[in-house]
PDB file of C-alpha atoms and ligand atoms in Angstrom:
ATOM      1  CA  MET R   1      -4.431 -14.503 -24.253  1.00  0.00           C
ATOM      2  CA  THR R   2      -1.258 -16.576 -24.638  1.00  0.00           C
ATOM      3  CA  ALA R   3       1.368 -17.213 -21.977  1.00  0.00           C
ATOM      4  CA  ASN R   4       3.587 -14.708 -23.770  1.00  0.00           C
ATOM      5  CA  ASP R   5       0.897 -12.027 -23.578  1.00  0.00           C
ATOM      6  CA  GLY R   6       0.791 -12.653 -19.840  1.00  0.00           C
ATOM      7  CA  ALA R   7       4.526 -12.205 -19.539  1.00  0.00           C
ATOM      8  CA  ALA R   8       4.261  -8.920 -21.421  1.00  0.00           C
ATOM      9  CA  VAL R   9       1.549  -7.665 -19.097  1.00  0.00           C
ATOM     10  CA  HIS R  10       3.513  -8.405 -15.943  1.00  0.00           C
ATOM     11  CA  ARG R  11       6.821  -6.596 -16.184  1.00  0.00           C
ATOM     12  CA  ARG R  12       9.292  -8.634 -14.148  1.00  0.00           C
ATOM     13  CA  SER R  13      10.606  -6.550 -11.278  1.00  0.00           C
ATOM     14  CA  SER R  14      14.197  -5.647 -11.994  1.00  0.00           C
ATOM     15  CA  HIS R  15      14.669  -4.986  -8.297  1.00  0.00           C
ATOM     16  CA  THR R  16      16.357  -7.296  -5.847  1.00  0.00           C
ATOM     17  CA  ILE R  17      17.189  -6.566  -2.225  1.00  0.00           C
ATOM     18  CA  PRO R  18      20.871  -5.866  -3.112  1.00  0.00           C
ATOM     19  CA  SER R  19      19.967  -3.673  -6.102  1.00  0.00           C
ATOM     20  CA  ILE R  20      17.659  -1.568  -3.944  1.00  0.00           C
ATOM     21  CA  ARG R  21      20.203  -1.437  -1.121  1.00  0.00           C
ATOM     22  CA  ASN R  22      22.686   0.173  -3.545  1.00  0.00           C
ATOM     23  CA  HIS R  23      20.163   2.501  -5.180  1.00  0.00           C
ATOM     24  CA  LYS R  24      21.375   6.041  -4.403  1.00  0.00           C
ATOM     25  CA  VAL R  25      20.400   9.070  -6.445  1.00  0.00           C
ATOM     26  CA  ARG R  26      23.863  10.568  -5.821  1.00  0.00           C
ATOM     27  CA  ASP R  27      25.278   7.679  -7.914  1.00  0.00           C
ATOM     28  CA  GLY R  28      23.109   8.647 -10.860  1.00  0.00           C
ATOM     29  CA  SER R  29      20.088   6.398 -10.211  1.00  0.00           C
ATOM     30  CA  ALA R  30      16.580   7.733 -10.854  1.00  0.00           C
ATOM     31  CA  PRO R  31      14.525   8.063  -7.645  1.00  0.00           C
ATOM     32  CA  LEU R  32      12.748   4.873  -6.563  1.00  0.00           C
ATOM     33  CA  VAL R  33       8.968   4.911  -6.853  1.00  0.00           C
ATOM     34  CA  MET R  34       6.987   3.165  -4.136  1.00  0.00           C
ATOM     35  CA  LEU R  35       3.206   3.068  -3.859  1.00  0.00           C
ATOM     36  CA  THR R  36       0.932   1.385  -1.379  1.00  0.00           C
ATOM     37  CA  ALA R  37      -1.266  -1.424  -2.688  1.00  0.00           C
ATOM     38  CA  TYR R  38      -3.831  -3.421  -0.767  1.00  0.00           C
ATOM     39  CA  ASP R  39      -5.550  -5.528  -3.404  1.00  0.00           C
ATOM     40  CA  ALA R  40      -4.978  -7.358  -6.675  1.00  0.00           C
ATOM     41  CA  PRO R  41      -6.201  -4.773  -9.229  1.00  0.00           C
ATOM     42  CA  THR R  42      -4.299  -1.819  -7.801  1.00  0.00           C
ATOM     43  CA  ALA R  43      -1.182  -3.969  -7.384  1.00  0.00           C
ATOM     44  CA  ARG R  44      -1.446  -5.072 -11.001  1.00  0.00           C
ATOM     45  CA  LEU R  45      -1.982  -1.519 -12.257  1.00  0.00           C
ATOM     46  CA  ALA R  46       0.836  -0.024 -10.193  1.00  0.00           C
ATOM     47  CA  HIS R  47       3.248  -2.741 -11.294  1.00  0.00           C
ATOM     48  CA  GLU R  48       2.253  -2.382 -14.943  1.00  0.00           C
ATOM     49  CA  ALA R  49       2.698   1.395 -14.629  1.00  0.00           C
ATOM     50  CA  GLY R  50       6.326   0.823 -13.651  1.00  0.00           C
ATOM     51  CA  VAL R  51       6.164   1.450  -9.890  1.00  0.00           C
ATOM     52  CA  ASP R  52       9.368  -0.008  -8.417  1.00  0.00           C
ATOM     53  CA  MET R  53       8.119  -1.217  -5.025  1.00  0.00           C
ATOM     54  CA  LEU R  54       4.641  -1.988  -3.689  1.00  0.00           C
ATOM     55  CA  LEU R  55       3.989  -1.417   0.004  1.00  0.00           C
ATOM     56  CA  VAL R  56       1.212  -3.305   1.748  1.00  0.00           C
ATOM     57  CA  GLY R  57       1.095  -0.603   4.391  1.00  0.00           C
ATOM     58  CA  ASP R  58      -0.829  -0.655   7.628  1.00  0.00           C
ATOM     59  CA  SER R  59      -2.282   2.551   6.171  1.00  0.00           C
ATOM     60  CA  VAL R  60      -4.859   0.074   4.834  1.00  0.00           C
ATOM     61  CA  GLY R  61      -6.511   0.675   8.213  1.00  0.00           C
ATOM     62  CA  THR R  62      -7.227   4.340   7.564  1.00  0.00           C
ATOM     63  CA  ALA R  63      -7.284   4.222   3.759  1.00  0.00           C
ATOM     64  CA  LEU R  64      -9.706   1.332   3.277  1.00  0.00           C
ATOM     65  CA  LEU R  65     -10.887  -0.203   6.548  1.00  0.00           C
ATOM     66  CA  GLY R  66     -12.374   2.917   8.099  1.00  0.00           C
ATOM     67  CA  TYR R  67     -10.209   3.075  11.249  1.00  0.00           C
ATOM     68  CA  ASP R  68      -9.017   6.388  12.682  1.00  0.00           C
ATOM     69  CA  SER R  69      -5.429   5.160  12.966  1.00  0.00           C
ATOM     70  CA  THR R  70      -3.200   2.255  11.963  1.00  0.00           C
ATOM     71  CA  VAL R  71      -3.153   0.844  15.504  1.00  0.00           C
ATOM     72  CA  PRO R  72      -6.096  -1.608  15.107  1.00  0.00           C
ATOM     73  CA  VAL R  73      -4.601  -3.241  11.992  1.00  0.00           C
ATOM     74  CA  THR R  74      -3.611  -6.861  12.629  1.00  0.00           C
ATOM     75  CA  LEU R  75      -1.027  -9.175  11.148  1.00  0.00           C
ATOM     76  CA  ASP R  76      -3.850 -11.229   9.627  1.00  0.00           C
ATOM     77  CA  ASP R  77      -5.177  -8.060   7.942  1.00  0.00           C
ATOM     78  CA  ILE R  78      -1.785  -7.456   6.329  1.00  0.00           C
ATOM     79  CA  ILE R  79      -1.449 -11.107   5.294  1.00  0.00           C
ATOM     80  CA  HIS R  80      -4.911 -11.013   3.721  1.00  0.00           C
ATOM     81  CA  HIS R  81      -4.115  -7.867   1.716  1.00  0.00           C
ATOM     82  CA  ALA R  82      -0.542  -8.874   0.853  1.00  0.00           C
ATOM     83  CA  ARG R  83      -1.750 -12.168  -0.611  1.00  0.00           C
ATOM     84  CA  ALA R  84      -4.105 -10.250  -2.877  1.00  0.00           C
ATOM     85  CA  VAL R  85      -1.286  -7.901  -3.893  1.00  0.00           C
ATOM     86  CA  ARG R  86       0.948 -10.866  -4.691  1.00  0.00           C
ATOM     87  CA  ARG R  87      -1.800 -12.471  -6.793  1.00  0.00           C
ATOM     88  CA  GLY R  88      -2.298  -9.213  -8.679  1.00  0.00           C
ATOM     89  CA  ALA R  89       1.402  -8.581  -9.259  1.00  0.00           C
ATOM     90  CA  PRO R  90       3.253 -11.903  -9.058  1.00  0.00           C
ATOM     91  CA  THR R  91       6.614 -10.441 -10.040  1.00  0.00           C
ATOM     92  CA  ALA R  92       6.536  -7.121  -8.188  1.00  0.00           C
ATOM     93  CA  HIS R  93       8.856  -6.181  -5.325  1.00  0.00           C
ATOM     94  CA  VAL R  94       6.437  -6.294  -2.379  1.00  0.00           C
ATOM     95  CA  VAL R  95       7.124  -4.932   1.096  1.00  0.00           C
ATOM     96  CA  ALA R  96       4.604  -5.719   3.853  1.00  0.00           C
ATOM     97  CA  ASP R  97       4.183  -3.726   7.061  1.00  0.00           C
ATOM     98  CA  LEU R  98       4.566  -5.307  10.465  1.00  0.00           C
ATOM     99  CA  PRO R  99       1.562  -3.814  12.299  1.00  0.00           C
ATOM    100  CA  PHE R 100       1.573  -2.286  15.778  1.00  0.00           C
ATOM    101  CA  MET R 101       2.569  -4.738  18.526  1.00  0.00           C
ATOM    102  CA  THR R 102       3.586  -7.509  16.155  1.00  0.00           C
ATOM    103  CA  TYR R 103       7.338  -6.872  16.602  1.00  0.00           C
ATOM    104  CA  GLN R 104       7.790  -4.734  19.709  1.00  0.00           C
ATOM    105  CA  ALA R 105       7.492  -7.463  22.356  1.00  0.00           C
ATOM    106  CA  SER R 106      10.568  -9.542  21.537  1.00  0.00           C
ATOM    107  CA  GLU R 107      12.971 -10.609  18.815  1.00  0.00           C
ATOM    108  CA  ALA R 108      11.262 -13.994  18.688  1.00  0.00           C
ATOM    109  CA  GLN R 109       7.869 -12.331  18.154  1.00  0.00           C
ATOM    110  CA  ALA R 110       9.291 -10.115  15.398  1.00  0.00           C
ATOM    111  CA  ILE R 111      10.952 -13.027  13.583  1.00  0.00           C
ATOM    112  CA  ALA R 112       7.877 -15.269  13.812  1.00  0.00           C
ATOM    113  CA  ASN R 113       5.509 -12.583  12.528  1.00  0.00           C
ATOM    114  CA  ALA R 114       7.840 -11.275   9.825  1.00  0.00           C
ATOM    115  CA  GLY R 115       8.352 -14.864   8.718  1.00  0.00           C
ATOM    116  CA  ARG R 116       4.591 -15.209   8.217  1.00  0.00           C
ATOM    117  CA  LEU R 117       4.583 -12.156   5.939  1.00  0.00           C
ATOM    118  CA  LEU R 118       7.211 -13.799   3.724  1.00  0.00           C
ATOM    119  CA  GLN R 119       5.922 -17.393   3.884  1.00  0.00           C
ATOM    120  CA  GLU R 120       2.148 -16.942   3.939  1.00  0.00           C
ATOM    121  CA  ALA R 121       1.755 -13.628   2.125  1.00  0.00           C
ATOM    122  CA  GLY R 122       4.594 -13.857  -0.387  1.00  0.00           C
ATOM    123  CA  ALA R 123       6.176 -10.526   0.591  1.00  0.00           C
ATOM    124  CA  ASP R 124       9.799  -9.894  -0.355  1.00  0.00           C
ATOM    125  CA  ALA R 125      10.506  -7.857   2.766  1.00  0.00           C
ATOM    126  CA  VAL R 126       8.931  -6.344   5.854  1.00  0.00           C
ATOM    127  CA  LYS R 127       8.802  -2.764   7.100  1.00  0.00           C
ATOM    128  CA  LEU R 128       8.791  -1.709  10.729  1.00  0.00           C
ATOM    129  CA  GLU R 129       8.678   1.647  12.482  1.00  0.00           C
ATOM    130  CA  GLY R 130      11.353   2.967  14.826  1.00  0.00           C
ATOM    131  CA  GLY R 131      14.944   4.155  14.926  1.00  0.00           C
ATOM    132  CA  ARG R 132      17.617   3.340  17.510  1.00  0.00           C
ATOM    133  CA  THR R 133      15.118   1.541  19.731  1.00  0.00           C
ATOM    134  CA  MET R 134      14.392  -0.908  16.902  1.00  0.00           C
ATOM    135  CA  ALA R 135      17.996  -1.446  15.753  1.00  0.00           C
ATOM    136  CA  ALA R 136      18.307  -4.755  17.617  1.00  0.00           C
ATOM    137  CA  ARG R 137      15.062  -6.019  16.050  1.00  0.00           C
ATOM    138  CA  ILE R 138      16.248  -5.037  12.570  1.00  0.00           C
ATOM    139  CA  ARG R 139      19.542  -6.836  13.154  1.00  0.00           C
ATOM    140  CA  ALA R 140      17.791  -9.963  14.428  1.00  0.00           C
ATOM    141  CA  LEU R 141      15.440 -10.023  11.439  1.00  0.00           C
ATOM    142  CA  THR R 142      18.177  -9.511   8.850  1.00  0.00           C
ATOM    143  CA  GLU R 143      20.346 -12.150  10.530  1.00  0.00           C
ATOM    144  CA  ALA R 144      17.358 -14.502  10.291  1.00  0.00           C
ATOM    145  CA  GLY R 145      17.268 -13.819   6.534  1.00  0.00           C
ATOM    146  CA  ILE R 146      14.319 -11.433   6.545  1.00  0.00           C
ATOM    147  CA  PRO R 147      14.961  -8.222   4.569  1.00  0.00           C
ATOM    148  CA  VAL R 148      13.842  -5.104   6.437  1.00  0.00           C
ATOM    149  CA  VAL R 149      12.814  -1.599   5.379  1.00  0.00           C
ATOM    150  CA  GLY R 150      13.071   0.882   8.268  1.00  0.00           C
ATOM    151  CA  HIS R 151      10.684   3.775   8.910  1.00  0.00           C
ATOM    152  CA  ILE R 152      11.544   6.905  10.914  1.00  0.00           C
ATOM    153  CA  GLY R 153      10.257  10.453  11.340  1.00  0.00           C
ATOM    154  CA  LEU R 154       6.506  10.558  11.731  1.00  0.00           C
ATOM    155  CA  THR R 155       5.734   6.959  12.642  1.00  0.00           C
ATOM    156  CA  PRO R 156       1.925   6.614  12.557  1.00  0.00           C
ATOM    157  CA  GLN R 157       1.779   3.592  14.904  1.00  0.00           C
ATOM    158  CA  THR R 158       3.188   5.764  17.704  1.00  0.00           C
ATOM    159  CA  ALA R 159       1.928   9.146  16.518  1.00  0.00           C
ATOM    160  CA  GLY R 160       0.253   9.740  19.889  1.00  0.00           C
ATOM    161  CA  ALA R 161       3.609   9.580  21.652  1.00  0.00           C
ATOM    162  CA  LEU R 162       5.064  11.969  19.060  1.00  0.00           C
ATOM    163  CA  GLY R 163       2.389  14.582  19.780  1.00  0.00           C
ATOM    164  CA  GLY R 164       0.117  13.752  16.841  1.00  0.00           C
ATOM    165  CA  MET R 165       0.540  13.676  13.085  1.00  0.00           C
ATOM    166  CA  ARG R 166       3.065  16.515  12.990  1.00  0.00           C
ATOM    167  CA  VAL R 167       6.351  17.354  11.283  1.00  0.00           C
ATOM    168  CA  GLN R 168       9.304  15.671  13.035  1.00  0.00           C
ATOM    169  CA  GLY R 169      12.884  16.899  13.434  1.00  0.00           C
ATOM    170  CA  ARG R 170      12.231  20.612  13.100  1.00  0.00           C
ATOM    171  CA  ASP R 171      14.464  21.640  15.999  1.00  0.00           C
ATOM    172  CA  LEU R 172      18.156  20.838  16.334  1.00  0.00           C
ATOM    173  CA  ASP R 173      17.780  18.080  18.922  1.00  0.00           C
ATOM    174  CA  GLY R 174      14.965  16.459  16.983  1.00  0.00           C
ATOM    175  CA  ALA R 175      16.959  16.609  13.747  1.00  0.00           C
ATOM    176  CA  LEU R 176      20.057  15.101  15.406  1.00  0.00           C
ATOM    177  CA  ASP R 177      17.898  12.361  16.939  1.00  0.00           C
ATOM    178  CA  LEU R 178      16.478  11.450  13.543  1.00  0.00           C
ATOM    179  CA  LEU R 179      19.929  11.417  12.003  1.00  0.00           C
ATOM    180  CA  ALA R 180      21.095   9.043  14.743  1.00  0.00           C
ATOM    181  CA  ASP R 181      17.997   6.904  14.133  1.00  0.00           C
ATOM    182  CA  ALA R 182      18.707   6.753  10.392  1.00  0.00           C
ATOM    183  CA  ARG R 183      22.307   5.706  10.974  1.00  0.00           C
ATOM    184  CA  ALA R 184      21.279   3.058  13.501  1.00  0.00           C
ATOM    185  CA  VAL R 185      18.667   1.557  11.159  1.00  0.00           C
ATOM    186  CA  ALA R 186      21.142   1.445   8.259  1.00  0.00           C
ATOM    187  CA  GLU R 187      23.908  -0.039  10.407  1.00  0.00           C
ATOM    188  CA  ALA R 188      21.507  -2.666  11.761  1.00  0.00           C
ATOM    189  CA  GLY R 189      21.072  -4.040   8.246  1.00  0.00           C
ATOM    190  CA  ALA R 190      17.931  -2.439   6.783  1.00  0.00           C
ATOM    191  CA  TYR R 191      18.118  -2.255   2.983  1.00  0.00           C
ATOM    192  CA  ALA R 192      16.007   0.935   2.633  1.00  0.00           C
ATOM    193  CA  LEU R 193      14.562   3.552   4.950  1.00  0.00           C
ATOM    194  CA  VAL R 194      11.200   5.323   4.764  1.00  0.00           C
ATOM    195  CA  VAL R 195      11.492   8.878   6.116  1.00  0.00           C
ATOM    196  CA  GLU R 196       8.099  10.413   6.864  1.00  0.00           C
ATOM    197  CA  VAL R 197       7.165  14.080   7.324  1.00  0.00           C
ATOM    198  CA  VAL R 198      10.425  15.821   8.141  1.00  0.00           C
ATOM    199  CA  PRO R 199      11.722  19.158   6.810  1.00  0.00           C
ATOM    200  CA  ALA R 200      13.006  18.830   3.240  1.00  0.00           C
ATOM    201  CA  VAL R 201      16.495  19.890   4.241  1.00  0.00           C
ATOM    202  CA  LEU R 202      16.648  17.123   6.867  1.00  0.00           C
ATOM    203  CA  GLY R 203      15.396  14.573   4.319  1.00  0.00           C
ATOM    204  CA  GLY R 204      18.334  15.596   2.123  1.00  0.00           C
ATOM    205  CA  ILE R 205      20.870  15.456   4.972  1.00  0.00           C
ATOM    206  CA  ILE R 206      19.730  11.991   6.099  1.00  0.00           C
ATOM    207  CA  THR R 207      19.918  10.833   2.474  1.00  0.00           C
ATOM    208  CA  SER R 208      23.478  12.057   2.099  1.00  0.00           C
ATOM    209  CA  GLU R 209      24.567  10.589   5.459  1.00  0.00           C
ATOM    210  CA  ILE R 210      23.511   6.951   5.022  1.00  0.00           C
ATOM    211  CA  ALA R 211      24.488   4.293   2.509  1.00  0.00           C
ATOM    212  CA  ILE R 212      21.013   2.797   1.959  1.00  0.00           C
ATOM    213  CA  PRO R 213      18.272   4.557  -0.045  1.00  0.00           C
ATOM    214  CA  THR R 214      15.827   6.841   1.715  1.00  0.00           C
ATOM    215  CA  ILE R 215      12.238   6.725   0.505  1.00  0.00           C
ATOM    216  CA  GLY R 216      10.542   9.952   1.479  1.00  0.00           C
ATOM    217  CA  ILE R 217       6.926  10.740   2.208  1.00  0.00           C
ATOM    218  CA  GLY R 218       6.686  14.417   3.010  1.00  0.00           C
ATOM    219  CA  ALA R 219      10.490  14.471   3.338  1.00  0.00           C
ATOM    220  CA  GLY R 220      11.357  16.659   0.352  1.00  0.00           C
ATOM    221  CA  PRO R 221      12.803  16.074  -3.102  1.00  0.00           C
ATOM    222  CA  ASP R 222      16.315  14.977  -2.117  1.00  0.00           C
ATOM    223  CA  CYS R 223      15.432  11.473  -0.943  1.00  0.00           C
ATOM    224  CA  ASP R 224      16.405   8.437  -3.028  1.00  0.00           C
ATOM    225  CA  GLY R 225      12.750   7.655  -3.652  1.00  0.00           C
ATOM    226  CA  GLN R 226       9.206   8.741  -2.924  1.00  0.00           C
ATOM    227  CA  VAL R 227       6.203   6.847  -1.584  1.00  0.00           C
ATOM    228  CA  LEU R 228       2.532   7.785  -1.471  1.00  0.00           C
ATOM    229  CA  VAL R 229      -0.607   6.073  -0.244  1.00  0.00           C
ATOM    230  CA  TRP R 230      -2.509   5.235  -3.431  1.00  0.00           C
ATOM    231  CA  THR R 231      -5.861   6.429  -2.140  1.00  0.00           C
ATOM    232  CA  ASP R 232      -4.325   9.852  -1.328  1.00  0.00           C
ATOM    233  CA  LEU R 233      -2.918  10.034  -4.842  1.00  0.00           C
ATOM    234  CA  ALA R 234      -6.260   9.063  -6.340  1.00  0.00           C
ATOM    235  CA  GLY R 235      -8.477  11.247  -4.150  1.00  0.00           C
ATOM    236  CA  LEU R 236     -10.374   8.385  -2.483  1.00  0.00           C
ATOM    237  CA  THR R 237     -11.226   8.904   1.191  1.00  0.00           C
ATOM    238  CA  ALA R 238     -12.921   6.583   3.669  1.00  0.00           C
ATOM    239  CA  LYS R 239     -14.463   9.552   5.476  1.00  0.00           C
ATOM    240  CA  PRO R 240     -16.442  12.313   3.753  1.00  0.00           C
ATOM    241  CA  PRO R 241     -13.907  14.694   2.119  1.00  0.00           C
ATOM    242  CA  ALA R 242     -14.650  17.501   4.612  1.00  0.00           C
ATOM    243  CA  GLU R 243     -13.631  15.246   7.528  1.00  0.00           C
ATOM    244  CA  ALA R 244     -10.701  13.536   5.783  1.00  0.00           C
ATOM    245  CA  ILE R 245      -7.166  14.650   6.591  1.00  0.00           C
ATOM    246  CA  SER R 246      -5.221  15.485   3.456  1.00  0.00           C
ATOM    247  CA  PRO R 247      -1.535  15.937   4.257  1.00  0.00           C
ATOM    248  CA  ARG R 248       0.374  18.708   2.481  1.00  0.00           C
ATOM    249  CA  PHE R 249       2.631  16.233   0.657  1.00  0.00           C
ATOM    250  CA  ALA R 250      -0.219  14.175  -0.790  1.00  0.00           C
ATOM    251  CA  ARG R 251      -0.483  15.372  -4.375  1.00  0.00           C
ATOM    252  CA  GLN R 252      -3.841  14.290  -5.767  1.00  0.00           C
ATOM    253  CA  TYR R 253      -3.718  12.988  -9.345  1.00  0.00           C
ATOM    254  CA  LEU R 254      -7.363  11.932  -9.657  1.00  0.00           C
ATOM    255  CA  PRO R 255     -10.741  13.014  -8.175  1.00  0.00           C
ATOM    256  CA  LEU R 256     -11.762   9.406  -7.445  1.00  0.00           C
ATOM    257  CA  ASN R 257     -14.289  10.316  -4.712  1.00  0.00           C
ATOM    258  CA  ASP R 258     -16.183  12.441  -7.238  1.00  0.00           C
ATOM    259  CA  LEU R 259     -15.815   9.971 -10.111  1.00  0.00           C
ATOM    260  CA  LEU R 260     -17.101   7.040  -8.051  1.00  0.00           C
ATOM    261  CA  GLU R 261     -19.927   9.030  -6.519  1.00  0.00           C
ATOM    262  CA  GLU R 262     -21.036  10.072 -10.018  1.00  0.00           C
ATOM    263  CA  ALA R 263     -20.838   6.480 -11.262  1.00  0.00           C
ATOM    264  CA  PHE R 264     -22.780   5.105  -8.271  1.00  0.00           C
ATOM    265  CA  ALA R 265     -25.449   7.819  -8.631  1.00  0.00           C
ATOM    266  CA  SER R 266     -25.738   7.101 -12.374  1.00  0.00           C
ATOM    267  CA  PHE R 267     -26.254   3.397 -11.680  1.00  0.00           C
ATOM    268  CA  ALA R 268     -28.949   4.157  -9.085  1.00  0.00           C
ATOM    269  CA  ARG R 269     -30.693   6.575 -11.472  1.00  0.00           C
ATOM    270  CA  ASP R 270     -30.538   4.129 -14.391  1.00  0.00           C
ATOM    271  CA  VAL R 271     -32.023   1.305 -12.331  1.00  0.00           C
ATOM    272  CA  ARG R 272     -34.839   3.499 -11.038  1.00  0.00           C
ATOM    273  CA  GLU R 273     -35.596   4.928 -14.486  1.00  0.00           C
ATOM    274  CA  GLY R 274     -35.443   1.579 -16.298  1.00  0.00           C
ATOM    275  CA  ALA R 275     -32.319   2.590 -18.220  1.00  0.00           C
ATOM    276  CA  TYR R 276     -30.467  -0.414 -16.826  1.00  0.00           C
ATOM    277  CA  PRO R 277     -30.282  -3.232 -17.732  1.00  0.00           C
ATOM    278  CA  LEU R 278     -30.647  -2.798 -21.524  1.00  0.00           C
ATOM    279  CA  PRO R 279     -30.907  -5.725 -23.967  1.00  0.00           C
ATOM    280  CA  GLU R 280     -27.109  -5.850 -24.328  1.00  0.00           C
ATOM    281  CA  HIS R 281     -26.813  -6.550 -20.581  1.00  0.00           C
ATOM    282  CA  THR R 282     -29.203  -9.534 -20.622  1.00  0.00           C
ATOM    283  CA  TYR R 283     -28.998 -13.229 -21.552  1.00  0.00           C
ATOM    284  CA  SER R 284     -31.279 -14.883 -24.101  1.00  0.00           C
ATOM    285  CA  MET R 285     -33.261 -18.135 -24.053  1.00  0.00           C
ATOM    286  CA  LYS R 286     -34.600 -20.005 -27.105  1.00  0.00           C
ATOM    287  CA  GLU R 287     -38.104 -18.664 -27.850  1.00  0.00           C
ATOM    288  CA  GLU R 288     -39.571 -22.218 -28.021  1.00  0.00           C
ATOM    289  CA  ILE R 289     -38.288 -22.984 -24.486  1.00  0.00           C
ATOM    290  CA  ALA R 290     -39.728 -19.717 -23.180  1.00  0.00           C
ATOM    291  CA  ALA R 291     -43.057 -20.514 -24.904  1.00  0.00           C
ATOM    292  CA  THR R 292     -43.148 -24.030 -23.406  1.00  0.00           C
ATOM    293  CA  LEU R 293     -42.324 -22.659 -19.976  1.00  0.00           C
ATOM    294  CA  ARG R 294     -45.162 -20.135 -20.207  1.00  0.00           C
ATOM    295  CA  ALA R 295     -47.573 -22.787 -21.522  1.00  0.00           C
ATOM    296  CA  ARG R 296     -46.778 -25.112 -18.610  1.00  0.00           C
ATOM    297  CA  LEU R 297     -47.333 -22.338 -16.114  1.00  0.00           C
ATOM    298  CA  GLU R 298     -50.663 -21.525 -17.746  1.00  0.00           C
ATOM    299  CA  ALA R 299     -51.679 -25.212 -17.734  1.00  0.00           C
ATOM    300  CA  GLY R 300     -50.776 -25.465 -14.066  1.00  0.00           C
ATOM    301  CA  ARG R 301     -52.921 -22.449 -13.283  1.00  0.00           C
ATOM    302  CA  ASP R 302     -55.925 -23.938 -15.149  1.00  0.00           C
ATOM    303  CA  ALA R 303     -55.680 -27.338 -13.450  1.00  0.00           C
TER     304      ALA R 303
HETATM  305  O1  KIV V   1       1.517   2.274   5.980  1.00  0.00           O
HETATM  306  C1  KIV V   1       1.948   2.977   5.061  1.00  0.00           C
HETATM  307  O2  KIV V   1       1.337   3.146   4.002  1.00  0.00           O
HETATM  308  C2  KIV V   1       3.258   3.602   5.242  1.00  0.00           C
HETATM  309  C3  KIV V   1       3.608   4.682   4.264  1.00  0.00           C
HETATM  310  C4  KIV V   1       2.911   5.916   4.631  1.00  0.00           C
HETATM  311  C5  KIV V   1       5.068   4.854   4.164  1.00  0.00           C
HETATM  312  O3  KIV V   1       3.939   3.311   6.155  1.00  0.00           O
END
């Protein structure tokens, strides 16, 4: 493969922080496409498929690491996965999550940890959860030169306090609160806002009320973009399917659980039945060397 082939494989991201900040569907832009990625091959594939933004989400905890929530995910976990994503998609627009308790304690803590995601992991931006209560953090980060994506609605890191993984903003007070949160996050300097699991009409109202793009997940079709967790999209669950939670918004494009299980079972069957490896899976040795080797072993046995 030549250097030019490589350049063709990796589409250069046409997205910068300012271009995303101005990306509103009402101005005629196509919706932004964001997908989670946690490793090099999926990052490469998503980028090559034309996904606009890759999110190294703390959903890695539930999607791949086998946790029941995102709370146990650490900053080092995100750095580890974000580095792999960056290696797989060197020119993609990569956003990395600040995990639970890596930004809540103080502005200094938030800046130091977000800085690590940019410097050590190669992320373009960080994402943090929270509305008005996090406005000061978002302002401090952006003033320190760290681009921030906000996240309101169902915020998984604090889902317990919200009464579980449930739709947010269904009543008037809740809807007005979320609108105030969205405005506060935008005014604090975030360049995009993830809106998770709110009624579709509220997703549309928030989108029309703020200047930065909304990226919806279970927030209806009127957002400026959509994000999904790649394992949801591909039908891959850490728990057995019967125990896995599949949210209503998670359209499944692939039965990956079934496909992988079939492949793993086929491999096991082939090994047990002698159908693997076949000659095409093995390496040869010159016959004279093999003969000499056998002869020496025989001679050793006779001695
Ligand atoms: O962690 C994550 O993947 C997220 C998305 C669900 C938006 O925050």
